[in-house]
CSV table of C-alpha atoms in Angstrom, one decimal:
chain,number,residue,atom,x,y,z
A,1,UNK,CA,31.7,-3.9,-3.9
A,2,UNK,CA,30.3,-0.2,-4.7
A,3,UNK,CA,30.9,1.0,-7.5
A,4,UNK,CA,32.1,4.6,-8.9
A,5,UNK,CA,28.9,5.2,-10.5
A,6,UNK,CA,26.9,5.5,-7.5
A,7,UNK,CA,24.3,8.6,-8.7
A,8,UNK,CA,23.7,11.3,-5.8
A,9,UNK,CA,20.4,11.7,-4.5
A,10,UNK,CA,18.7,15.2,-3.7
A,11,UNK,CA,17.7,15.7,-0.5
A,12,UNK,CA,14.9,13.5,1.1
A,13,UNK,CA,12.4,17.3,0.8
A,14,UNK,CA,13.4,17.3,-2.6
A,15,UNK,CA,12.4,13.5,-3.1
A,16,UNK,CA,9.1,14.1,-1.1
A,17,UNK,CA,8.1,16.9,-3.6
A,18,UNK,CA,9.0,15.1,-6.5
A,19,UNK,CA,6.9,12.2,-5.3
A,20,UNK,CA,3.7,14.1,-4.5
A,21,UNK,CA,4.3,15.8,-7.8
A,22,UNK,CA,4.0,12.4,-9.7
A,23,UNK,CA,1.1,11.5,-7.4
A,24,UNK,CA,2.3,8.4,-6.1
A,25,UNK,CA,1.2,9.7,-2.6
A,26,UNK,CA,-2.4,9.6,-4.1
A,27,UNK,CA,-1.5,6.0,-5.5
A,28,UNK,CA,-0.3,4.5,-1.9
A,29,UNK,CA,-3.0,6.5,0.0
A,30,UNK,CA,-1.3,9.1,2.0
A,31,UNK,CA,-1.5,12.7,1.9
A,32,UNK,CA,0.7,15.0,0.8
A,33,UNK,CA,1.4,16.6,4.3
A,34,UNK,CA,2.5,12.7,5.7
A,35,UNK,CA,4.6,12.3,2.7
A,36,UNK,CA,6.5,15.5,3.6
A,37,UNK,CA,6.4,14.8,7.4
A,38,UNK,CA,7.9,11.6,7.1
A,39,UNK,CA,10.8,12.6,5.1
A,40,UNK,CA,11.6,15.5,7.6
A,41,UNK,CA,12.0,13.5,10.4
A,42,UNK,CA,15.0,12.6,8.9
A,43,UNK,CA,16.3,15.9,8.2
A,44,UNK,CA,19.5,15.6,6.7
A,45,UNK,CA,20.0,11.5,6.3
A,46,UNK,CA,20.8,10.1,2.7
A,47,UNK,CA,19.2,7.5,1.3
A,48,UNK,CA,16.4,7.0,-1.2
A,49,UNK,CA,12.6,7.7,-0.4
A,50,UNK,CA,10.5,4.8,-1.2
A,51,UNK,CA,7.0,4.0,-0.6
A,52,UNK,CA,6.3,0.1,-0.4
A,53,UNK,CA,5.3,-2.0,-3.0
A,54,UNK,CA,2.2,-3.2,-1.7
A,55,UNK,CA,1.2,0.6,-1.5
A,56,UNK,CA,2.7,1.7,-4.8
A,57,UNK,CA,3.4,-1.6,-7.3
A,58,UNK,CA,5.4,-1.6,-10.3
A,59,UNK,CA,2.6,-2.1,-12.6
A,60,UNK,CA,1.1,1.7,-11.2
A,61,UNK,CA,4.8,3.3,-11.0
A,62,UNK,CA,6.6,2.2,-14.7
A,63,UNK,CA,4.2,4.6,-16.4
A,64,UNK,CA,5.2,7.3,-14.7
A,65,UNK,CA,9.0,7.0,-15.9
A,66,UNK,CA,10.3,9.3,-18.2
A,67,UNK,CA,13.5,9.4,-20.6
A,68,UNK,CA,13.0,12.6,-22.5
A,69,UNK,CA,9.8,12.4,-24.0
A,70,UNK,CA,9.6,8.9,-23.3
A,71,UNK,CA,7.2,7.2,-20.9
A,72,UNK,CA,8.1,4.0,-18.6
A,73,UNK,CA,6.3,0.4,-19.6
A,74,UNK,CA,6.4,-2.9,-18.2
A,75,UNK,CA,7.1,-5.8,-21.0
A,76,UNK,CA,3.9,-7.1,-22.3
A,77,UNK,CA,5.3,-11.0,-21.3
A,78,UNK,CA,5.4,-9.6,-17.8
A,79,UNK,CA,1.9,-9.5,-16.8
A,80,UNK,CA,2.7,-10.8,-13.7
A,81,UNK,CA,4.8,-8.5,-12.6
A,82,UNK,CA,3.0,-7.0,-9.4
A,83,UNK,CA,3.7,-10.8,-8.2
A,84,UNK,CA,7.3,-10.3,-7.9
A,85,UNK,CA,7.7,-9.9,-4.0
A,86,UNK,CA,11.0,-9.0,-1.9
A,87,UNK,CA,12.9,-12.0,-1.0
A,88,UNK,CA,12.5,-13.9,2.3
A,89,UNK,CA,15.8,-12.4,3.5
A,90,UNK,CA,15.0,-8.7,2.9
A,91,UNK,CA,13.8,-7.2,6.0
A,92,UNK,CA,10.9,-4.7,4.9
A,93,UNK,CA,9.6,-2.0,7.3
A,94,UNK,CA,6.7,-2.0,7.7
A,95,UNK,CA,5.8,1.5,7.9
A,96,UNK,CA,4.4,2.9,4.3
A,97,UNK,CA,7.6,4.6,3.3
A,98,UNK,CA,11.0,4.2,4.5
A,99,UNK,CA,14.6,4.9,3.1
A,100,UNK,CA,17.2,2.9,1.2
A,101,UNK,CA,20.5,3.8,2.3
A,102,UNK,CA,23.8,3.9,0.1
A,103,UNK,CA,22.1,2.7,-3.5
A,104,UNK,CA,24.5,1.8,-6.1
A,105,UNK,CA,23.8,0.3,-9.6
A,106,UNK,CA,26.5,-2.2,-9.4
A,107,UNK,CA,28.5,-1.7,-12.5
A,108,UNK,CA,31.6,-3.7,-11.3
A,109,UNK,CA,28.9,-6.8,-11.2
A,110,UNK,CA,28.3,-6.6,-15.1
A,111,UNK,CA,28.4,-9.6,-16.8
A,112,UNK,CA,27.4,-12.1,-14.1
A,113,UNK,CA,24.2,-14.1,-13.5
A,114,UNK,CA,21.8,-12.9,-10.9
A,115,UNK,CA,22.2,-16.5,-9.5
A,116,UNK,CA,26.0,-15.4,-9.1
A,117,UNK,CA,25.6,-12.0,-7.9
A,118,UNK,CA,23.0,-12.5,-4.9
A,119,UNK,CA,25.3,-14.4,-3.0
A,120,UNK,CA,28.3,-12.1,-3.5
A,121,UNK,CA,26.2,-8.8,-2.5
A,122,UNK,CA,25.2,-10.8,0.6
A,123,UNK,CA,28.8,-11.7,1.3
A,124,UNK,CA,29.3,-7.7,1.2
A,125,UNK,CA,26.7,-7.2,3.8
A,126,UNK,CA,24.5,-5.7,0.4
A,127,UNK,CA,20.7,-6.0,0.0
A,128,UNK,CA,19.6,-6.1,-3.5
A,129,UNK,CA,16.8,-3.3,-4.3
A,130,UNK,CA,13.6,-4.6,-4.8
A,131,UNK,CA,12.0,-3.4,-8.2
A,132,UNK,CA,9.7,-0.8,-7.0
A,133,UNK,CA,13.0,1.0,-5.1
A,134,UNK,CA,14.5,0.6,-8.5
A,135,UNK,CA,11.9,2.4,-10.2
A,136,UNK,CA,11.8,4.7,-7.4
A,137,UNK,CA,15.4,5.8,-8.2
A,138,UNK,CA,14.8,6.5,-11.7
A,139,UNK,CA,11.9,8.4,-10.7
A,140,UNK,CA,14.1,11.1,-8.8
A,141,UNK,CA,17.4,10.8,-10.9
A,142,UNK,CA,16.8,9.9,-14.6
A,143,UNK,CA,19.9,9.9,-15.8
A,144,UNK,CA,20.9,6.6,-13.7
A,145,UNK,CA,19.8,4.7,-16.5
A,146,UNK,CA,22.2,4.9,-19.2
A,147,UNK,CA,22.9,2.9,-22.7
A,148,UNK,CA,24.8,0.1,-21.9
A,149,UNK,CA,24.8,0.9,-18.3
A,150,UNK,CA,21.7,0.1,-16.3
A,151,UNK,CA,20.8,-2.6,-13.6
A,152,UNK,CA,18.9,-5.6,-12.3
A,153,UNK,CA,16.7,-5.4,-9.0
A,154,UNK,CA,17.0,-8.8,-7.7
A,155,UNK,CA,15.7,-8.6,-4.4
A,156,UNK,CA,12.2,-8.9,-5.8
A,157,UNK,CA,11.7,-12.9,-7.5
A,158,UNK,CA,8.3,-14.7,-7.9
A,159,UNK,CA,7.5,-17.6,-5.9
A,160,UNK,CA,6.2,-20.3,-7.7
A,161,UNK,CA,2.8,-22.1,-5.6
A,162,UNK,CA,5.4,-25.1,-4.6
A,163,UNK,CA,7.5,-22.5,-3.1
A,164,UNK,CA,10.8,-23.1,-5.8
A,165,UNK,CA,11.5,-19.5,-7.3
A,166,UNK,CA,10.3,-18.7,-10.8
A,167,UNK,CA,13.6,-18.6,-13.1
A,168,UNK,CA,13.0,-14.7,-14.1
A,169,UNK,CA,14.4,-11.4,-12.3
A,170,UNK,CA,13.6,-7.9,-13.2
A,171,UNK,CA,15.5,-5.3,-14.2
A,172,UNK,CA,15.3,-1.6,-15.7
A,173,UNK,CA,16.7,-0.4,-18.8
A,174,UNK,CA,16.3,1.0,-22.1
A,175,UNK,CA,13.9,0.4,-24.6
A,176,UNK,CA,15.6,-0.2,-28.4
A,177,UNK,CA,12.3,-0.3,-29.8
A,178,UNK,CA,12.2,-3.6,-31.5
A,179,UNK,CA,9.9,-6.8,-30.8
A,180,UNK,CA,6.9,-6.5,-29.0
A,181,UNK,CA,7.6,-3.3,-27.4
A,182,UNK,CA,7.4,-0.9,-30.8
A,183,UNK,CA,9.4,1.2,-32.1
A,184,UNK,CA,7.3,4.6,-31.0
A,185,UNK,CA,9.2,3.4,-27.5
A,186,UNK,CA,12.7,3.1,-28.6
A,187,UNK,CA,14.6,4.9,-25.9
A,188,UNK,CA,11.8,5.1,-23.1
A,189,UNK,CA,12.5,3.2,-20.0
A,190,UNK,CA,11.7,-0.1,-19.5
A,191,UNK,CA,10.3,-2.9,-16.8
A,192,UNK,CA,11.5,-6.1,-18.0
A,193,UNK,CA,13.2,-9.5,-17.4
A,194,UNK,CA,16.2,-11.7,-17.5
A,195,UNK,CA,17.2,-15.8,-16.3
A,196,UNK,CA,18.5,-16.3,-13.4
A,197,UNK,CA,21.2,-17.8,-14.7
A,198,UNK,CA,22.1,-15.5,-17.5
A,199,UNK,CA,25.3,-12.9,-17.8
A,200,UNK,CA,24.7,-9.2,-19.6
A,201,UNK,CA,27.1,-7.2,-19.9
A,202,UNK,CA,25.0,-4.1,-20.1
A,203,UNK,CA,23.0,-5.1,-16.9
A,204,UNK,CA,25.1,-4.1,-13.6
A,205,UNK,CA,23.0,-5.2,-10.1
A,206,UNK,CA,21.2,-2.6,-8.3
A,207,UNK,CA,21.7,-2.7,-4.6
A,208,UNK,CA,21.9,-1.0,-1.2
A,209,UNK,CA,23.5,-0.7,2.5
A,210,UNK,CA,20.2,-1.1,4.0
A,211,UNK,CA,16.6,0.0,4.5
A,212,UNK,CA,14.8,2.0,7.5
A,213,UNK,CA,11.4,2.9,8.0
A,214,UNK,CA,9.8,6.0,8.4
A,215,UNK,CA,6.4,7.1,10.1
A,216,UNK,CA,4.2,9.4,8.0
């Protein structure tokens, strides 16, 4: 199920200084110092470093994307998007960052529906990244967004009040500057959405071998 375009991760250090260099410590409340202790008492595991979405939510963290000169934005039809919230089987810690282990953007899954893609990354004993670890990922590598190469985060859906889930999941890619988003954004990267039940081919699915917490 993983792809070969699974992007290496600096080390979690690295990660925690380009986090507290962004602010998004500042944004989910914790000092710089717990930001940096947390990710040491790892020392030298691999993973992603990612600050939960109740802390940090999308909303706050798509801005501070970049793509050149290029800054992140959420969809104007997506007002809603802090809403989106991980999926009753994803198994959040509860601690205010934790790690992501083995994330991959799932080009071999190109071309199917999310509706068809959840149940086969849960058959490979996958966990679909929520849309905050997404952006999180960008945040520290970039370049993992790529034309015609970037990736839905399933593992966050909105519930709607009788409980059935609303028919759009997010993803991240890149802007082409048309529609509502204008073209002084063509080629920033971008917070948007697709149906459930639609296939793109440019739109792999985002996922990862698990998720463990980590005390600040």
């Amino acid at each position: 199920m993983v792809s070969e375009t699974t992007q290496t991760l600096t080390p979690l250090s690295t990660q925690a200084e380009r986090l507290i260099e962004l602010g998004v410590h500042e944004i989910a409340g914790l000092s710089a110092a717990e930001v940096r202790a947390a990710a040491s008492a790892l020392g030298e595991s691999d993973g992603l470093l990612a600050v939960r979405p109740d802390l940090a939510p999308a909303s706050v963290l798509a801005p501070l994307l970049r793509r050149g000169d290029k800054a992140g934005f959420v969809v104007t039809d997506m007002t809603d998007v802090d809403l989106f919230a991980p999926l009753d089987t994803i198994d959040l810690p509860d601690t205010p960052l934790y790690l992501v282990g083995g994330v991959d953007r799932g080009d071999d899954m190109a071309n199917w529906s999310p509706d068809e893609a959840l149940p086969a990354l849960t058959a490979a004993s996958r966990t679909p990244l929520l849309l905050t670890e997404g952006i999180h990922w960008v945040l520290q590598r970039p370049d993992v967004l790529e034309r015609n190469h970037c990736f839905m985060t399933i593992g966050s859906r909105l519930r709607k009040p009788k409980g059935t889930l609303d028919a759009r999941t997010p993803a991240l890619w890149i802007s082409n500057g048309t529609g509502r988003d204008g073209r002084e954004r063509r080629d920033a990267p971008k917070v948007g959405w697709c149906w459930a039940g639609n296939r793109h081919t440019w739109l792999g699915f985002a996922s990862g071998s698990g998720r463990r917490g980590l005390e600040p």
